[in-house]
């Protein structure tokens, strides 16, 4: 858990050092995966983090398509500051977690004791009870109809966003 927090912090520190849209998108995707793993390990089930990750990946796909259409031939520029900062941060991320895990050992045992007393299926039943299932079904049908309408509106014959001369 502390390793994931450390990776998340290092990932956030690398954000201002990148200037290409695709590298920023990759960094955002990695950050999404790390945060989904952290939030999933804090809950009993991984449902919330799994849904959050799928939504973020869907948004990232839209941004990726837009960026490849707008800035498809832009070259990556090598940052000297990033190349100086990256090796020490990798070494720090590999050496620090064993030291931090010993420090957080008491909190981990308390969390493990608390999760053993809770029934793992009780949180999943709340999604499938009567009031929540109607809302979930309505949301699923709404998203399906919206997707079908968007597919019908899009004219495939016009092609990509920009026109080729």
PDB file of C-alpha atoms in Angstrom:
ATOM      1  CA  UNK A   1       0.000   0.000   0.000  1.00  0.00           C
ATOM      2  CA  UNK A   2       2.733   2.456   0.892  1.00  0.00           C
ATOM      3  CA  UNK A   3       4.538   1.437  -2.277  1.00  0.00           C
ATOM      4  CA  UNK A   4       1.518   2.510  -4.295  1.00  0.00           C
ATOM      5  CA  UNK A   5       1.418   5.843  -2.463  1.00  0.00           C
ATOM      6  CA  UNK A   6       5.094   6.360  -3.238  1.00  0.00           C
ATOM      7  CA  UNK A   7       4.568   5.528  -6.919  1.00  0.00           C
ATOM      8  CA  UNK A   8       1.624   7.919  -7.020  1.00  0.00           C
ATOM      9  CA  UNK A   9       3.695  10.745  -5.553  1.00  0.00           C
ATOM     10  CA  UNK A  10       6.582  10.106  -7.959  1.00  0.00           C
ATOM     11  CA  UNK A  11       4.138   9.991 -10.846  1.00  0.00           C
ATOM     12  CA  UNK A  12       2.647  13.320  -9.772  1.00  0.00           C
ATOM     13  CA  UNK A  13       6.100  14.888  -9.532  1.00  0.00           C
ATOM     14  CA  UNK A  14       6.863  13.857 -13.114  1.00  0.00           C
ATOM     15  CA  UNK A  15       3.754  15.619 -14.462  1.00  0.00           C
ATOM     16  CA  UNK A  16       5.259  19.138 -14.845  1.00  0.00           C
ATOM     17  CA  UNK A  17       8.336  17.710 -16.568  1.00  0.00           C
ATOM     18  CA  UNK A  18       6.436  16.332 -19.569  1.00  0.00           C
ATOM     19  CA  UNK A  19       5.299  18.500 -22.453  1.00  0.00           C
ATOM     20  CA  UNK A  20       3.948  16.137 -25.132  1.00  0.00           C
ATOM     21  CA  UNK A  21       0.200  15.382 -24.987  1.00  0.00           C
ATOM     22  CA  UNK A  22       0.641  11.639 -25.524  1.00  0.00           C
ATOM     23  CA  UNK A  23       3.224  11.317 -22.752  1.00  0.00           C
ATOM     24  CA  UNK A  24       0.920  13.268 -20.442  1.00  0.00           C
ATOM     25  CA  UNK A  25      -1.899  10.891 -21.377  1.00  0.00           C
ATOM     26  CA  UNK A  26       0.270   7.877 -20.594  1.00  0.00           C
ATOM     27  CA  UNK A  27       1.214   9.395 -17.241  1.00  0.00           C
ATOM     28  CA  UNK A  28      -2.463  10.054 -16.491  1.00  0.00           C
ATOM     29  CA  UNK A  29      -3.309   6.451 -17.394  1.00  0.00           C
ATOM     30  CA  UNK A  30      -0.593   5.118 -15.069  1.00  0.00           C
ATOM     31  CA  UNK A  31      -1.808   7.435 -12.304  1.00  0.00           C
ATOM     32  CA  UNK A  32      -5.371   6.165 -12.819  1.00  0.00           C
ATOM     33  CA  UNK A  33      -4.241   2.555 -12.487  1.00  0.00           C
ATOM     34  CA  UNK A  34      -2.300   3.339  -9.305  1.00  0.00           C
ATOM     35  CA  UNK A  35      -5.210   5.218  -7.714  1.00  0.00           C
ATOM     36  CA  UNK A  36      -7.631   2.436  -8.692  1.00  0.00           C
ATOM     37  CA  UNK A  37      -5.359  -0.091  -6.984  1.00  0.00           C
ATOM     38  CA  UNK A  38      -5.089   2.084  -3.866  1.00  0.00           C
ATOM     39  CA  UNK A  39      -8.842   2.672  -3.604  1.00  0.00           C
ATOM     40  CA  UNK A  40      -9.539  -0.992  -4.310  1.00  0.00           C
ATOM     41  CA  UNK A  41      -7.264  -2.118  -1.521  1.00  0.00           C
ATOM     42  CA  UNK A  42      -8.994   0.245   0.911  1.00  0.00           C
ATOM     43  CA  UNK A  43     -12.457  -1.205   0.188  1.00  0.00           C
ATOM     44  CA  UNK A  44     -13.760  -4.711   0.618  1.00  0.00           C
ATOM     45  CA  UNK A  45     -14.510  -5.135  -3.087  1.00  0.00           C
ATOM     46  CA  UNK A  46     -12.828  -3.681  -6.136  1.00  0.00           C
ATOM     47  CA  UNK A  47     -16.096  -2.661  -7.857  1.00  0.00           C
ATOM     48  CA  UNK A  48     -15.777   1.081  -7.312  1.00  0.00           C
ATOM     49  CA  UNK A  49     -12.154   1.238  -8.398  1.00  0.00           C
ATOM     50  CA  UNK A  50     -12.840  -0.999 -11.400  1.00  0.00           C
ATOM     51  CA  UNK A  51     -15.688   1.223 -12.612  1.00  0.00           C
ATOM     52  CA  UNK A  52     -13.617   4.368 -12.015  1.00  0.00           C
ATOM     53  CA  UNK A  53     -10.751   2.918 -14.034  1.00  0.00           C
ATOM     54  CA  UNK A  54     -13.039   1.946 -16.924  1.00  0.00           C
ATOM     55  CA  UNK A  55     -14.538   5.446 -17.036  1.00  0.00           C
ATOM     56  CA  UNK A  56     -11.095   7.059 -17.018  1.00  0.00           C
ATOM     57  CA  UNK A  57      -9.814   4.735 -19.743  1.00  0.00           C
ATOM     58  CA  UNK A  58     -12.863   5.597 -21.868  1.00  0.00           C
ATOM     59  CA  UNK A  59     -12.108   9.292 -21.478  1.00  0.00           C
ATOM     60  CA  UNK A  60      -8.438   8.674 -22.217  1.00  0.00           C
ATOM     61  CA  UNK A  61      -9.360   6.885 -25.449  1.00  0.00           C
ATOM     62  CA  UNK A  62     -11.340   9.928 -26.587  1.00  0.00           C
ATOM     63  CA  UNK A  63      -8.402  12.215 -25.716  1.00  0.00           C
ATOM     64  CA  UNK A  64      -5.973   9.856 -27.461  1.00  0.00           C
ATOM     65  CA  UNK A  65      -8.028   9.875 -30.664  1.00  0.00           C
ATOM     66  CA  UNK A  66      -8.264  13.661 -30.590  1.00  0.00           C
ATOM     67  CA  UNK A  67      -4.548  14.143 -29.935  1.00  0.00           C
ATOM     68  CA  UNK A  68      -3.459  11.709 -32.633  1.00  0.00           C
ATOM     69  CA  UNK A  69      -5.651  13.552 -35.132  1.00  0.00           C
ATOM     70  CA  UNK A  70      -4.488  17.025 -34.133  1.00  0.00           C
ATOM     71  CA  UNK A  71      -0.798  16.460 -33.312  1.00  0.00           C
ATOM     72  CA  UNK A  72       0.044  13.202 -35.023  1.00  0.00           C
ATOM     73  CA  UNK A  73       3.507  14.090 -36.371  1.00  0.00           C
ATOM     74  CA  UNK A  74       4.854  15.978 -33.373  1.00  0.00           C
ATOM     75  CA  UNK A  75       8.162  14.543 -32.143  1.00  0.00           C
ATOM     76  CA  UNK A  76       8.990  13.694 -28.555  1.00  0.00           C
ATOM     77  CA  UNK A  77      11.613  15.989 -27.067  1.00  0.00           C
ATOM     78  CA  UNK A  78      14.089  14.415 -24.659  1.00  0.00           C
ATOM     79  CA  UNK A  79      14.249  16.286 -21.345  1.00  0.00           C
ATOM     80  CA  UNK A  80      17.673  16.348 -19.697  1.00  0.00           C
ATOM     81  CA  UNK A  81      16.177  17.260 -16.314  1.00  0.00           C
ATOM     82  CA  UNK A  82      13.852  14.249 -16.488  1.00  0.00           C
ATOM     83  CA  UNK A  83      16.749  11.940 -17.332  1.00  0.00           C
ATOM     84  CA  UNK A  84      18.661  13.242 -14.295  1.00  0.00           C
ATOM     85  CA  UNK A  85      15.646  12.953 -11.982  1.00  0.00           C
ATOM     86  CA  UNK A  86      14.355   9.549 -13.125  1.00  0.00           C
ATOM     87  CA  UNK A  87      17.159   7.147 -11.962  1.00  0.00           C
ATOM     88  CA  UNK A  88      17.295   8.413  -8.347  1.00  0.00           C
ATOM     89  CA  UNK A  89      13.511   8.294  -8.110  1.00  0.00           C
ATOM     90  CA  UNK A  90      13.467   4.687  -9.356  1.00  0.00           C
ATOM     91  CA  UNK A  91      16.144   3.716  -6.820  1.00  0.00           C
ATOM     92  CA  UNK A  92      14.219   5.531  -4.072  1.00  0.00           C
ATOM     93  CA  UNK A  93      10.984   3.780  -5.006  1.00  0.00           C
ATOM     94  CA  UNK A  94      12.710   0.390  -4.849  1.00  0.00           C
ATOM     95  CA  UNK A  95      14.533   0.966  -1.549  1.00  0.00           C
ATOM     96  CA  UNK A  96      11.973   2.923   0.482  1.00  0.00           C
ATOM     97  CA  UNK A  97       8.974   0.528   0.666  1.00  0.00           C
ATOM     98  CA  UNK A  98      10.610  -2.084   2.944  1.00  0.00           C
ATOM     99  CA  UNK A  99      11.516   0.672   5.395  1.00  0.00           C
ATOM    100  CA  UNK A 100       8.063   2.246   5.221  1.00  0.00           C
ATOM    101  CA  UNK A 101       6.285  -1.105   5.599  1.00  0.00           C
ATOM    102  CA  UNK A 102       7.929  -1.677   8.985  1.00  0.00           C
ATOM    103  CA  UNK A 103       6.794   1.763  10.096  1.00  0.00           C
ATOM    104  CA  UNK A 104       3.162   1.184   9.016  1.00  0.00           C
ATOM    105  CA  UNK A 105       2.914  -2.376  10.374  1.00  0.00           C
ATOM    106  CA  UNK A 106       0.590  -1.415  13.254  1.00  0.00           C
ATOM    107  CA  UNK A 107      -1.952   0.281  10.998  1.00  0.00           C
ATOM    108  CA  UNK A 108      -1.986  -2.716   8.646  1.00  0.00           C
ATOM    109  CA  UNK A 109      -2.829  -5.125  11.455  1.00  0.00           C
ATOM    110  CA  UNK A 110      -5.684  -2.885  12.591  1.00  0.00           C
ATOM    111  CA  UNK A 111      -7.074  -2.721   9.042  1.00  0.00           C
ATOM    112  CA  UNK A 112      -6.810  -6.507   8.672  1.00  0.00           C
ATOM    113  CA  UNK A 113      -8.658  -7.051  11.948  1.00  0.00           C
ATOM    114  CA  UNK A 114     -11.413  -4.652  10.882  1.00  0.00           C
ATOM    115  CA  UNK A 115     -11.892  -6.293   7.482  1.00  0.00           C
ATOM    116  CA  UNK A 116     -12.130  -9.778   8.972  1.00  0.00           C
ATOM    117  CA  UNK A 117     -15.141  -8.777  11.056  1.00  0.00           C
ATOM    118  CA  UNK A 118     -17.089  -7.400   8.052  1.00  0.00           C
ATOM    119  CA  UNK A 119     -18.954  -9.788   5.771  1.00  0.00           C
ATOM    120  CA  UNK A 120     -17.431  -9.368   2.268  1.00  0.00           C
ATOM    121  CA  UNK A 121     -20.753  -9.911   0.483  1.00  0.00           C
ATOM    122  CA  UNK A 122     -22.708  -7.358   2.522  1.00  0.00           C
ATOM    123  CA  UNK A 123     -21.393  -4.392   0.541  1.00  0.00           C
ATOM    124  CA  UNK A 124     -22.240  -6.092  -2.759  1.00  0.00           C
ATOM    125  CA  UNK A 125     -25.862  -6.670  -1.742  1.00  0.00           C
ATOM    126  CA  UNK A 126     -26.483  -2.921  -1.544  1.00  0.00           C
ATOM    127  CA  UNK A 127     -26.041  -2.608  -5.304  1.00  0.00           C
ATOM    128  CA  UNK A 128     -28.546  -5.370  -6.012  1.00  0.00           C
ATOM    129  CA  UNK A 129     -31.374  -4.381  -3.639  1.00  0.00           C
ATOM    130  CA  UNK A 130     -34.638  -2.914  -4.922  1.00  0.00           C
ATOM    131  CA  UNK A 131     -34.039   0.863  -4.878  1.00  0.00           C
ATOM    132  CA  UNK A 132     -30.505   0.658  -6.245  1.00  0.00           C
ATOM    133  CA  UNK A 133     -31.214  -1.882  -8.981  1.00  0.00           C
ATOM    134  CA  UNK A 134     -33.853   0.335 -10.605  1.00  0.00           C
ATOM    135  CA  UNK A 135     -31.436   3.244 -10.696  1.00  0.00           C
ATOM    136  CA  UNK A 136     -28.679   1.031 -12.086  1.00  0.00           C
ATOM    137  CA  UNK A 137     -30.977  -0.424 -14.747  1.00  0.00           C
ATOM    138  CA  UNK A 138     -32.183   3.046 -15.756  1.00  0.00           C
ATOM    139  CA  UNK A 139     -28.609   4.273 -16.023  1.00  0.00           C
ATOM    140  CA  UNK A 140     -27.583   1.281 -18.150  1.00  0.00           C
ATOM    141  CA  UNK A 141     -30.533   1.769 -20.528  1.00  0.00           C
ATOM    142  CA  UNK A 142     -29.853   5.528 -20.752  1.00  0.00           C
ATOM    143  CA  UNK A 143     -26.187   4.954 -21.617  1.00  0.00           C
ATOM    144  CA  UNK A 144     -27.110   2.329 -24.215  1.00  0.00           C
ATOM    145  CA  UNK A 145     -29.633   4.637 -25.908  1.00  0.00           C
ATOM    146  CA  UNK A 146     -27.121   7.523 -25.828  1.00  0.00           C
ATOM    147  CA  UNK A 147     -24.450   5.348 -27.432  1.00  0.00           C
ATOM    148  CA  UNK A 148     -26.840   4.209 -30.181  1.00  0.00           C
ATOM    149  CA  UNK A 149     -27.901   7.815 -30.896  1.00  0.00           C
ATOM    150  CA  UNK A 150     -24.283   8.997 -31.101  1.00  0.00           C
ATOM    151  CA  UNK A 151     -23.419   6.173 -33.488  1.00  0.00           C
ATOM    152  CA  UNK A 152     -26.370   7.130 -35.711  1.00  0.00           C
ATOM    153  CA  UNK A 153     -25.427  10.839 -35.671  1.00  0.00           C
ATOM    154  CA  UNK A 154     -21.800  10.280 -36.692  1.00  0.00           C
ATOM    155  CA  UNK A 155     -21.287  10.256 -40.442  1.00  0.00           C
ATOM    156  CA  UNK A 156     -18.531   7.757 -41.218  1.00  0.00           C
ATOM    157  CA  UNK A 157     -18.105   9.037 -44.776  1.00  0.00           C
ATOM    158  CA  UNK A 158     -16.578  12.325 -43.564  1.00  0.00           C
ATOM    159  CA  UNK A 159     -13.644  10.538 -41.902  1.00  0.00           C
ATOM    160  CA  UNK A 160     -11.303  12.039 -39.284  1.00  0.00           C
ATOM    161  CA  UNK A 161     -11.506  15.429 -37.599  1.00  0.00           C
ATOM    162  CA  UNK A 162      -9.142  17.248 -39.955  1.00  0.00           C
ATOM    163  CA  UNK A 163      -9.345  17.329 -43.728  1.00  0.00           C
ATOM    164  CA  UNK A 164      -6.505  16.173 -45.947  1.00  0.00           C
ATOM    165  CA  UNK A 165      -5.683  18.339 -48.980  1.00  0.00           C
TER     166      UNK A 165
END
